[in-house]
mmCIF file of C-alpha atoms in Angstrom:
data_model
loop_
_atom_site.group_PDB
_atom_site.id
_atom_site.type_symbol
_atom_site.label_atom_id
_atom_site.label_comp_id
_atom_site.label_asym_id
_atom_site.label_seq_id
_atom_site.Cartn_x
_atom_site.Cartn_y
_atom_site.Cartn_z
ATOM 1 C CA GLY A 7 4.488 15.825 -7.062
ATOM 2 C CA ALA A 8 6.721 12.965 -6.061
ATOM 3 C CA VAL A 9 6.583 10.002 -8.385
ATOM 4 C CA VAL A 10 7.738 6.443 -8.005
ATOM 5 C CA SER A 11 8.374 4.555 -11.207
ATOM 6 C CA GLN A 12 8.270 0.793 -11.258
ATOM 7 C CA HIS A 13 9.461 -1.316 -14.170
ATOM 8 C CA PRO A 14 8.382 -3.551 -15.771
ATOM 9 C CA SER A 15 4.646 -3.230 -15.297
ATOM 10 C CA TRP A 16 4.147 -6.859 -16.172
ATOM 11 C CA VAL A 17 6.402 -9.793 -16.913
ATOM 12 C CA ILE A 18 5.968 -13.429 -17.818
ATOM 13 C CA CYS A 19 8.826 -15.795 -17.142
ATOM 14 C CA LYS A 20 9.490 -19.487 -17.138
ATOM 15 C CA SER A 21 9.832 -21.463 -13.959
ATOM 16 C CA GLY A 22 13.419 -21.538 -12.738
ATOM 17 C CA THR A 23 14.447 -18.198 -14.214
ATOM 18 C CA SER A 24 15.077 -14.967 -12.342
ATOM 19 C CA VAL A 25 13.248 -11.679 -12.741
ATOM 20 C CA LYS A 26 14.394 -8.227 -11.709
ATOM 21 C CA ILE A 27 11.948 -5.463 -10.823
ATOM 22 C CA GLU A 28 13.119 -1.866 -10.554
ATOM 23 C CA CYS A 29 11.717 0.867 -8.367
ATOM 24 C CA ARG A 30 12.862 4.430 -8.922
ATOM 25 C CA SER A 31 12.042 7.639 -7.147
ATOM 26 C CA LEU A 32 11.960 10.146 -9.964
ATOM 27 C CA ASP A 33 12.194 13.516 -8.294
ATOM 28 C CA PHE A 34 13.188 12.850 -4.738
ATOM 29 C CA GLN A 35 15.719 10.849 -2.800
ATOM 30 C CA ALA A 36 14.551 7.821 -0.932
ATOM 31 C CA THR A 37 16.873 6.306 1.639
ATOM 32 C CA THR A 38 14.202 3.758 2.391
ATOM 33 C CA MET A 39 11.908 1.932 0.019
ATOM 34 C CA PHE A 40 9.350 -0.737 0.753
ATOM 35 C CA TRP A 41 8.452 -3.800 -1.247
ATOM 36 C CA TYR A 42 4.957 -5.221 -1.002
ATOM 37 C CA ARG A 43 3.269 -8.222 -2.496
ATOM 38 C CA GLN A 44 -0.429 -8.324 -3.233
ATOM 39 C CA PHE A 45 -2.181 -11.623 -3.668
ATOM 40 C CA PRO A 46 -5.434 -11.672 -5.629
ATOM 41 C CA LYS A 47 -8.297 -10.302 -3.555
ATOM 42 C CA GLN A 48 -6.013 -9.867 -0.585
ATOM 43 C CA SER A 49 -4.232 -7.048 1.098
ATOM 44 C CA LEU A 50 -0.760 -5.836 0.505
ATOM 45 C CA MET A 51 1.829 -7.731 2.461
ATOM 46 C CA LEU A 52 5.044 -5.996 3.350
ATOM 47 C CA MET A 53 7.928 -8.144 2.176
ATOM 48 C CA ALA A 54 10.951 -6.095 3.047
ATOM 49 C CA THR A 55 12.342 -2.674 3.730
ATOM 50 C CA SER A 56 15.093 -1.636 1.396
ATOM 51 C CA ASN A 57 17.818 0.571 2.839
ATOM 52 C CA GLU A 58 20.215 2.531 0.705
ATOM 53 C CA GLY A 59 23.762 1.351 1.254
ATOM 54 C CA SER A 60 22.933 -1.475 3.619
ATOM 55 C CA LYS A 61 21.143 -4.793 3.786
ATOM 56 C CA ALA A 62 17.407 -4.986 3.416
ATOM 57 C CA THR A 63 15.224 -5.851 6.367
ATOM 58 C CA TYR A 64 12.930 -8.759 5.578
ATOM 59 C CA GLU A 65 9.611 -9.506 7.179
ATOM 60 C CA GLN A 66 9.071 -12.807 8.897
ATOM 61 C CA GLY A 67 8.395 -15.598 6.456
ATOM 62 C CA VAL A 68 9.973 -13.881 3.453
ATOM 63 C CA GLU A 69 12.913 -15.769 2.014
ATOM 64 C CA LYS A 70 15.798 -13.342 1.642
ATOM 65 C CA ASP A 71 17.699 -15.673 -0.673
ATOM 66 C CA LYS A 72 14.737 -15.875 -2.998
ATOM 67 C CA PHE A 73 13.767 -12.223 -3.012
ATOM 68 C CA LEU A 74 17.030 -10.348 -3.403
ATOM 69 C CA ILE A 75 16.855 -6.642 -2.734
ATOM 70 C CA ASN A 76 19.496 -4.148 -3.710
ATOM 71 C CA HIS A 77 19.300 -0.446 -2.924
ATOM 72 C CA ALA A 78 22.415 0.832 -4.608
ATOM 73 C CA SER A 79 21.513 4.502 -4.843
ATOM 74 C CA LEU A 80 19.169 7.034 -3.290
ATOM 75 C CA THR A 81 16.774 6.716 -6.196
ATOM 76 C CA LEU A 82 16.834 3.039 -7.118
ATOM 77 C CA SER A 83 15.901 -0.198 -5.419
ATOM 78 C CA THR A 84 15.642 -3.529 -7.194
ATOM 79 C CA LEU A 85 13.838 -6.728 -6.261
ATOM 80 C CA THR A 86 15.059 -9.903 -7.928
ATOM 81 C CA VAL A 87 12.886 -12.980 -7.736
ATOM 82 C CA THR A 88 15.355 -15.811 -8.088
ATOM 83 C CA SER A 89 14.510 -19.255 -9.431
ATOM 84 C CA ALA A 90 10.906 -18.216 -9.851
ATOM 85 C CA HIS A 91 8.107 -20.715 -9.387
ATOM 86 C CA PRO A 92 4.417 -20.450 -10.297
ATOM 87 C CA GLU A 93 3.560 -19.709 -6.663
ATOM 88 C CA ASP A 94 5.649 -16.551 -6.956
ATOM 89 C CA SER A 95 3.132 -15.210 -9.444
ATOM 90 C CA SER A 96 1.742 -12.102 -7.858
ATOM 91 C CA PHE A 97 1.523 -8.340 -7.983
ATOM 92 C CA TYR A 98 4.584 -6.644 -6.526
ATOM 93 C CA ILE A 99 4.457 -2.985 -5.488
ATOM 94 C CA CYS A 100 7.180 -0.713 -4.230
ATOM 95 C CA SER A 101 6.814 2.489 -2.316
ATOM 96 C CA ALA A 102 9.044 5.236 -1.043
ATOM 97 C CA ARG A 103 8.796 8.231 1.207
ATOM 98 C CA ASP A 104 10.136 11.613 0.308
ATOM 99 C CA TRP A 105 11.974 12.324 3.526
ATOM 100 C CA GLY A 106 12.746 15.776 2.264
ATOM 101 C CA SER A 107 9.086 16.588 2.834
ATOM 102 C CA GLY A 108 9.242 15.645 6.485
ATOM 103 C CA GLU A 109 8.972 12.424 8.399
ATOM 104 C CA ASN A 110 5.194 12.427 8.208
ATOM 105 C CA SER A 111 5.053 12.682 4.456
ATOM 106 C CA PRO A 112 2.959 9.978 2.829
ATOM 107 C CA LEU A 113 4.276 7.011 0.968
ATOM 108 C CA HIS A 114 4.303 7.184 -2.804
ATOM 109 C CA PHE A 115 3.600 3.986 -4.637
ATOM 110 C CA GLY A 116 4.750 2.609 -7.932
ATOM 111 C CA ASN A 117 2.229 1.222 -10.397
ATOM 112 C CA GLY A 118 3.168 -2.309 -9.508
ATOM 113 C CA THR A 119 4.550 -5.250 -11.448
ATOM 114 C CA ARG A 120 2.425 -8.229 -12.305
ATOM 115 C CA LEU A 121 4.607 -11.314 -12.408
ATOM 116 C CA THR A 122 3.368 -14.498 -14.007
ATOM 117 C CA VAL A 123 5.546 -17.579 -13.765
ATOM 118 C CA THR A 124 4.687 -20.362 -16.162
ATOM 119 C CA ALA B 19 2.141 -5.807 17.161
ATOM 120 C CA GLN B 20 0.003 -3.325 15.308
ATOM 121 C CA SER B 21 -2.791 -4.659 13.123
ATOM 122 C CA VAL B 22 -5.571 -3.215 11.034
ATOM 123 C CA SER B 23 -8.978 -4.780 10.528
ATOM 124 C CA GLN B 24 -11.394 -3.897 7.751
ATOM 125 C CA HIS B 25 -14.727 -5.561 8.306
ATOM 126 C CA ASN B 26 -16.326 -5.100 4.912
ATOM 127 C CA HIS B 27 -14.539 -7.073 2.251
ATOM 128 C CA HIS B 28 -16.984 -6.343 -0.544
ATOM 129 C CA VAL B 29 -19.523 -3.522 -0.718
ATOM 130 C CA ILE B 30 -22.019 -2.903 -3.498
ATOM 131 C CA LEU B 31 -23.869 0.400 -3.688
ATOM 132 C CA SER B 32 -25.982 2.344 -6.096
ATOM 133 C CA GLU B 33 -24.936 5.803 -7.168
ATOM 134 C CA ALA B 34 -25.865 8.550 -4.690
ATOM 135 C CA ALA B 35 -25.921 6.112 -1.776
ATOM 136 C CA SER B 36 -23.900 6.959 1.297
ATOM 137 C CA LEU B 37 -20.752 5.046 2.087
ATOM 138 C CA GLU B 38 -19.092 4.061 5.320
ATOM 139 C CA LEU B 39 -16.182 1.634 5.401
ATOM 140 C CA GLY B 40 -15.078 0.354 8.766
ATOM 141 C CA CYS B 41 -11.486 0.292 9.953
ATOM 142 C CA ASN B 42 -10.235 -0.706 13.386
ATOM 143 C CA TYR B 43 -6.657 -0.845 14.529
ATOM 144 C CA SER B 44 -4.883 -2.336 17.468
ATOM 145 C CA TYR B 45 -2.236 -0.183 19.026
ATOM 146 C CA GLY B 46 -2.243 1.533 22.358
ATOM 147 C CA GLY B 47 0.005 4.446 21.563
ATOM 148 C CA THR B 48 0.010 7.374 19.203
ATOM 149 C CA VAL B 49 -1.110 6.396 15.739
ATOM 150 C CA ASN B 50 -0.915 7.747 12.259
ATOM 151 C CA LEU B 51 -3.769 6.472 10.121
ATOM 152 C CA PHE B 52 -4.317 6.440 6.397
ATOM 153 C CA TRP B 53 -6.836 5.514 3.781
ATOM 154 C CA TYR B 54 -5.538 4.533 0.356
ATOM 155 C CA VAL B 55 -7.516 3.836 -2.789
ATOM 156 C CA GLN B 56 -6.612 1.656 -5.729
ATOM 157 C CA TYR B 57 -8.674 2.192 -8.853
ATOM 158 C CA PRO B 58 -8.808 -0.667 -11.335
ATOM 159 C CA GLY B 59 -5.499 -0.954 -13.132
ATOM 160 C CA GLN B 60 -3.900 1.876 -11.209
ATOM 161 C CA HIS B 61 -1.516 2.221 -8.307
ATOM 162 C CA LEU B 62 -2.391 3.009 -4.757
ATOM 163 C CA GLN B 63 -3.180 6.632 -4.037
ATOM 164 C CA LEU B 64 -3.517 8.411 -0.731
ATOM 165 C CA LEU B 65 -7.089 9.494 0.046
ATOM 166 C CA LEU B 66 -6.497 11.054 3.424
ATOM 167 C CA LYS B 67 -4.408 10.785 6.550
ATOM 168 C CA TYR B 68 -4.648 11.512 10.243
ATOM 169 C CA PHE B 69 -1.688 12.473 12.409
ATOM 170 C CA SER B 70 -3.121 14.685 15.112
ATOM 171 C CA GLY B 71 -5.605 17.486 15.726
ATOM 172 C CA ASP B 72 -9.162 17.502 14.419
ATOM 173 C CA PRO B 73 -10.344 13.876 14.434
ATOM 174 C CA LEU B 74 -12.531 14.521 11.414
ATOM 175 C CA VAL B 75 -10.252 14.450 8.423
ATOM 176 C CA LYS B 76 -11.258 15.516 4.952
ATOM 177 C CA GLY B 77 -9.583 14.025 1.927
ATOM 178 C CA ILE B 78 -9.781 14.172 -1.822
ATOM 179 C CA LYS B 79 -12.881 13.463 -3.919
ATOM 180 C CA GLY B 80 -15.320 14.188 -1.101
ATOM 181 C CA PHE B 81 -14.083 11.490 1.259
ATOM 182 C CA GLU B 82 -13.701 11.998 4.971
ATOM 183 C CA ALA B 83 -12.749 9.833 7.917
ATOM 184 C CA GLU B 84 -13.260 10.156 11.630
ATOM 185 C CA PHE B 85 -10.715 9.066 14.180
ATOM 186 C CA ILE B 86 -12.423 7.801 17.338
ATOM 187 C CA LYS B 87 -9.704 6.998 19.801
ATOM 188 C CA SER B 88 -11.958 5.272 22.323
ATOM 189 C CA LYS B 89 -13.141 2.864 19.649
ATOM 190 C CA PHE B 90 -9.761 2.455 17.932
ATOM 191 C CA SER B 91 -11.570 3.244 14.712
ATOM 192 C CA PHE B 92 -10.934 5.301 11.596
ATOM 193 C CA ASN B 93 -13.972 4.804 9.383
ATOM 194 C CA LEU B 94 -14.107 6.207 5.876
ATOM 195 C CA ARG B 95 -17.242 8.005 4.714
ATOM 196 C CA LYS B 96 -18.686 9.669 1.665
ATOM 197 C CA PRO B 97 -22.215 11.115 1.601
ATOM 198 C CA SER B 98 -22.971 10.280 -2.013
ATOM 199 C CA VAL B 99 -20.908 7.837 -4.060
ATOM 200 C CA GLN B 100 -20.370 7.903 -7.790
ATOM 201 C CA TRP B 101 -19.701 5.152 -10.279
ATOM 202 C CA SER B 102 -16.113 6.436 -10.501
ATOM 203 C CA ASP B 103 -15.597 5.552 -6.838
ATOM 204 C CA THR B 104 -15.521 1.884 -7.787
ATOM 205 C CA ALA B 105 -12.158 0.772 -6.414
ATOM 206 C CA GLU B 106 -10.462 -1.042 -3.599
ATOM 207 C CA TYR B 107 -9.920 0.860 -0.383
ATOM 208 C CA PHE B 108 -7.169 0.140 2.114
ATOM 209 C CA CYS B 109 -6.908 1.392 5.655
ATOM 210 C CA ALA B 110 -3.381 1.524 7.062
ATOM 211 C CA VAL B 111 -1.641 2.338 10.321
ATOM 212 C CA LEU B 112 1.868 3.657 10.625
ATOM 213 C CA ALA B 113 3.804 1.201 12.765
ATOM 214 C CA SER B 114 6.330 2.396 15.247
ATOM 215 C CA GLY B 115 9.976 1.710 14.681
ATOM 216 C CA GLY B 116 12.863 3.147 12.773
ATOM 217 C CA TYR B 117 11.442 2.692 9.311
ATOM 218 C CA ASN B 118 7.846 3.719 9.875
ATOM 219 C CA LYS B 119 6.288 0.774 8.110
ATOM 220 C CA LEU B 120 2.733 0.977 6.973
ATOM 221 C CA ILE B 121 0.572 -1.925 8.054
ATOM 222 C CA PHE B 122 -2.409 -2.430 5.775
ATOM 223 C CA GLY B 123 -5.861 -3.840 6.330
ATOM 224 C CA ALA B 124 -7.209 -6.496 3.989
ATOM 225 C CA GLY B 125 -8.955 -3.936 1.817
ATOM 226 C CA THR B 126 -12.574 -3.366 0.861
ATOM 227 C CA ARG B 127 -13.683 -3.754 -2.702
ATOM 228 C CA LEU B 128 -16.368 -1.190 -3.532
ATOM 229 C CA ALA B 129 -18.585 -1.557 -6.578
ATOM 230 C CA VAL B 130 -20.898 1.342 -7.427
ATOM 231 C CA HIS B 131 -23.673 0.659 -9.903
ATOM 232 C CA PRO B 132 -25.113 3.453 -12.018
#
C-alpha cells in the first residue's frame, strides 16, 4: 500500500539552529501534503498545506517565516524549523493523499519526527 | 468552521470490556468522517471511514462506528477490547475546501489492562 516516509524520526538541536524534516511519498505522487504538529497529550494541529510547485498555505497562527515549507517535487515536501527555540519542541507529522486512488482516498501518515530543542 | 469534539480524553478498561468512544462534529453539510488510531511509538493509521451509504461502518480489528446524522455523532465501538488495543484514538472530519483538510478531535487515550 501507499507509504509516506518521514525523516528524521527524531532530532535534537541547539536553540537558534535550523532543522529540516523531509516527507516523501514512496510509491505514489502527492500534489498536496499536510504538516501537523502534535503537542504532548493533545491533538494534532494542522500547520500548513504543502502544494507542489506553489506556496504553502498556512493555518492561522502559524508563522510562515519560522516554519518554511518547500514542495519541490510530487514526492517530496520539506519542513524547515528556522531559528529553533525550546518551545518548538514537539512531534511533527506529515501526511499525503494518493490522489491516484480517487479524491476520497484516505490520508497516509508518516511516522513523525520528534524534535527536541535544547 | 468545522470542529470535532471527543468527550473522553482518557479511558481505562479491562480486557473483554466493551468500548464506546464518543465523537461529535459541527458541520451542517455533507461530511466525511474518520477514526484514526495511533499505537504507542507508531504513526497514525486509519481504522475506518464513512463517506455515504450504510451509517454503520465496520473497520479493521473488530472496530465499528455509527454515523447518526441527527446527533452529529460518529461514535467508535468495539464489543470486546484487548490489551493490544491500548492506543490513542482520533476522530476526524473532512473539511470542505480545495485541499480537503482533515480536522482532528483532541484524541482519546485508551488503556486496556489484562
